[in-house]
mmCIF file of C-alpha atoms in Angstrom:
data_model
loop_
_atom_site.group_PDB
_atom_site.id
_atom_site.type_symbol
_atom_site.label_atom_id
_atom_site.label_comp_id
_atom_site.label_asym_id
_atom_site.label_seq_id
_atom_site.Cartn_x
_atom_site.Cartn_y
_atom_site.Cartn_z
ATOM 1 C CA UNK A 1 16.330 -1.086 4.386
ATOM 2 C CA UNK A 2 19.792 -2.070 3.900
ATOM 3 C CA UNK A 3 20.865 -5.877 4.714
ATOM 4 C CA UNK A 4 22.915 -6.655 7.833
ATOM 5 C CA UNK A 5 25.717 -8.856 6.447
ATOM 6 C CA UNK A 6 27.480 -11.266 8.515
ATOM 7 C CA UNK A 7 31.060 -10.633 9.503
ATOM 8 C CA UNK A 8 32.267 -12.696 6.380
ATOM 9 C CA UNK A 9 30.201 -10.873 3.756
ATOM 10 C CA UNK A 10 29.960 -7.031 3.064
ATOM 11 C CA UNK A 11 26.774 -5.467 1.658
ATOM 12 C CA UNK A 12 26.801 -4.013 -1.917
ATOM 13 C CA UNK A 13 26.255 -0.283 -1.525
ATOM 14 C CA UNK A 14 23.889 0.043 -4.700
ATOM 15 C CA UNK A 15 21.744 -3.027 -4.444
ATOM 16 C CA UNK A 16 21.695 -3.498 -0.671
ATOM 17 C CA UNK A 17 22.568 -7.232 -0.841
ATOM 18 C CA UNK A 18 24.670 -9.370 0.957
ATOM 19 C CA UNK A 19 27.777 -9.992 -1.070
ATOM 20 C CA UNK A 20 27.685 -13.741 -0.598
ATOM 21 C CA UNK A 21 28.139 -16.389 -3.613
ATOM 22 C CA UNK A 22 25.384 -16.055 -5.793
ATOM 23 C CA UNK A 23 24.653 -12.410 -4.860
ATOM 24 C CA UNK A 24 25.498 -11.101 -8.524
ATOM 25 C CA UNK A 25 22.951 -13.588 -10.081
ATOM 26 C CA UNK A 26 20.286 -12.595 -7.770
ATOM 27 C CA UNK A 27 21.114 -8.748 -8.188
ATOM 28 C CA UNK A 28 20.676 -9.055 -12.078
ATOM 29 C CA UNK A 29 17.650 -11.261 -11.994
ATOM 30 C CA UNK A 30 15.606 -9.560 -9.632
ATOM 31 C CA UNK A 31 16.604 -5.889 -10.391
ATOM 32 C CA UNK A 32 15.385 -6.524 -14.048
ATOM 33 C CA UNK A 33 11.867 -6.134 -12.655
ATOM 34 C CA UNK A 34 11.890 -4.338 -8.984
ATOM 35 C CA UNK A 35 14.524 -3.017 -6.675
ATOM 36 C CA UNK A 36 16.557 -5.671 -4.632
ATOM 37 C CA UNK A 37 15.809 -3.437 -1.671
ATOM 38 C CA UNK A 38 12.486 -5.301 -1.333
ATOM 39 C CA UNK A 39 14.105 -8.742 -0.756
ATOM 40 C CA UNK A 40 15.003 -8.301 2.869
ATOM 41 C CA UNK A 41 11.136 -7.192 3.427
ATOM 42 C CA UNK A 42 10.272 -10.683 2.510
ATOM 43 C CA UNK A 43 12.017 -13.258 4.215
ATOM 44 C CA UNK A 44 11.396 -16.835 3.859
ATOM 45 C CA UNK A 45 12.688 -20.279 3.741
ATOM 46 C CA UNK A 46 13.553 -21.920 0.455
ATOM 47 C CA UNK A 47 10.095 -23.226 -0.074
ATOM 48 C CA UNK A 48 8.617 -19.780 0.563
ATOM 49 C CA UNK A 49 10.920 -18.192 -2.034
ATOM 50 C CA UNK A 50 10.122 -20.878 -4.499
ATOM 51 C CA UNK A 51 6.574 -20.060 -4.249
ATOM 52 C CA UNK A 52 7.044 -16.126 -4.385
ATOM 53 C CA UNK A 53 9.272 -16.766 -7.607
ATOM 54 C CA UNK A 54 6.716 -19.049 -9.106
ATOM 55 C CA UNK A 55 4.272 -16.421 -8.484
ATOM 56 C CA UNK A 56 6.286 -14.219 -10.246
ATOM 57 C CA UNK A 57 6.739 -16.608 -13.305
ATOM 58 C CA UNK A 58 3.063 -17.462 -13.370
ATOM 59 C CA UNK A 59 1.241 -14.010 -12.968
ATOM 60 C CA UNK A 60 3.917 -11.301 -13.297
ATOM 61 C CA UNK A 61 5.981 -12.286 -16.525
ATOM 62 C CA UNK A 62 9.028 -13.380 -14.975
ATOM 63 C CA UNK A 63 11.127 -15.649 -17.154
ATOM 64 C CA UNK A 64 11.505 -19.299 -15.828
ATOM 65 C CA UNK A 65 14.914 -19.255 -14.053
ATOM 66 C CA UNK A 66 15.981 -22.815 -15.651
ATOM 67 C CA UNK A 67 19.227 -23.867 -14.211
ATOM 68 C CA UNK A 68 19.352 -20.918 -12.014
ATOM 69 C CA UNK A 69 16.617 -21.675 -9.739
ATOM 70 C CA UNK A 70 18.673 -23.600 -7.071
ATOM 71 C CA UNK A 71 21.356 -20.932 -6.905
ATOM 72 C CA UNK A 72 18.783 -18.088 -6.537
ATOM 73 C CA UNK A 73 16.829 -19.970 -3.952
ATOM 74 C CA UNK A 74 19.920 -21.134 -1.821
ATOM 75 C CA UNK A 75 21.120 -17.589 -1.683
ATOM 76 C CA UNK A 76 17.941 -16.290 -0.616
ATOM 77 C CA UNK A 77 17.102 -18.756 1.636
ATOM 78 C CA UNK A 78 20.319 -18.662 3.198
ATOM 79 C CA UNK A 79 20.806 -14.728 3.468
ATOM 80 C CA UNK A 80 17.168 -13.513 3.636
ATOM 81 C CA UNK A 81 15.591 -16.533 5.417
ATOM 82 C CA UNK A 82 12.963 -16.659 7.859
ATOM 83 C CA UNK A 83 13.898 -14.952 11.237
ATOM 84 C CA UNK A 84 12.314 -14.617 14.551
ATOM 85 C CA UNK A 85 10.239 -11.263 15.348
ATOM 86 C CA UNK A 86 12.785 -9.139 17.497
ATOM 87 C CA UNK A 87 10.411 -8.667 20.458
ATOM 88 C CA UNK A 88 12.647 -5.970 21.688
ATOM 89 C CA UNK A 89 11.400 -3.887 19.014
ATOM 90 C CA UNK A 90 7.821 -4.896 19.235
ATOM 91 C CA UNK A 91 5.383 -4.845 22.200
ATOM 92 C CA UNK A 92 3.655 -7.645 21.027
ATOM 93 C CA UNK A 93 2.897 -9.835 18.133
ATOM 94 C CA UNK A 94 0.321 -8.583 15.596
ATOM 95 C CA UNK A 95 -3.128 -9.822 16.120
ATOM 96 C CA UNK A 96 -4.739 -12.444 14.097
ATOM 97 C CA UNK A 97 -7.165 -11.074 11.552
ATOM 98 C CA UNK A 98 -10.343 -12.537 13.484
ATOM 99 C CA UNK A 99 -9.216 -10.463 16.537
ATOM 100 C CA UNK A 100 -8.747 -7.000 14.604
ATOM 101 C CA UNK A 101 -11.214 -4.322 14.899
ATOM 102 C CA UNK A 102 -13.631 -4.100 11.937
ATOM 103 C CA UNK A 103 -12.530 -2.053 9.033
ATOM 104 C CA UNK A 104 -14.422 1.446 8.729
ATOM 105 C CA UNK A 105 -15.473 2.134 5.359
ATOM 106 C CA UNK A 106 -18.054 4.607 3.679
ATOM 107 C CA UNK A 107 -20.705 2.040 3.703
ATOM 108 C CA UNK A 108 -20.381 1.352 7.490
ATOM 109 C CA UNK A 109 -20.471 5.106 8.491
#
């Protein structure tokens, strides 16, 4: 899934990241463990990105970002922030978990 750049910045053809200030730092840090193509799939505000990255530090072996926390969070929240669901592409919002049909398992058959 390629990012959609605004008119001011292009998209790096290799990483898929919007080439706004800070993109190289995000590219090097994130690509050390996983593809940067996963970033647009997980948009969030600054606090959501902070929690996600802290989870990576606490449980996935990511190093502490030290003095790069703020630039990374600013870049991610600015260019991969929360967006509203485009209802022209979806017929309705996803159902809440308590309204979904029961999961069929081998035991329930």
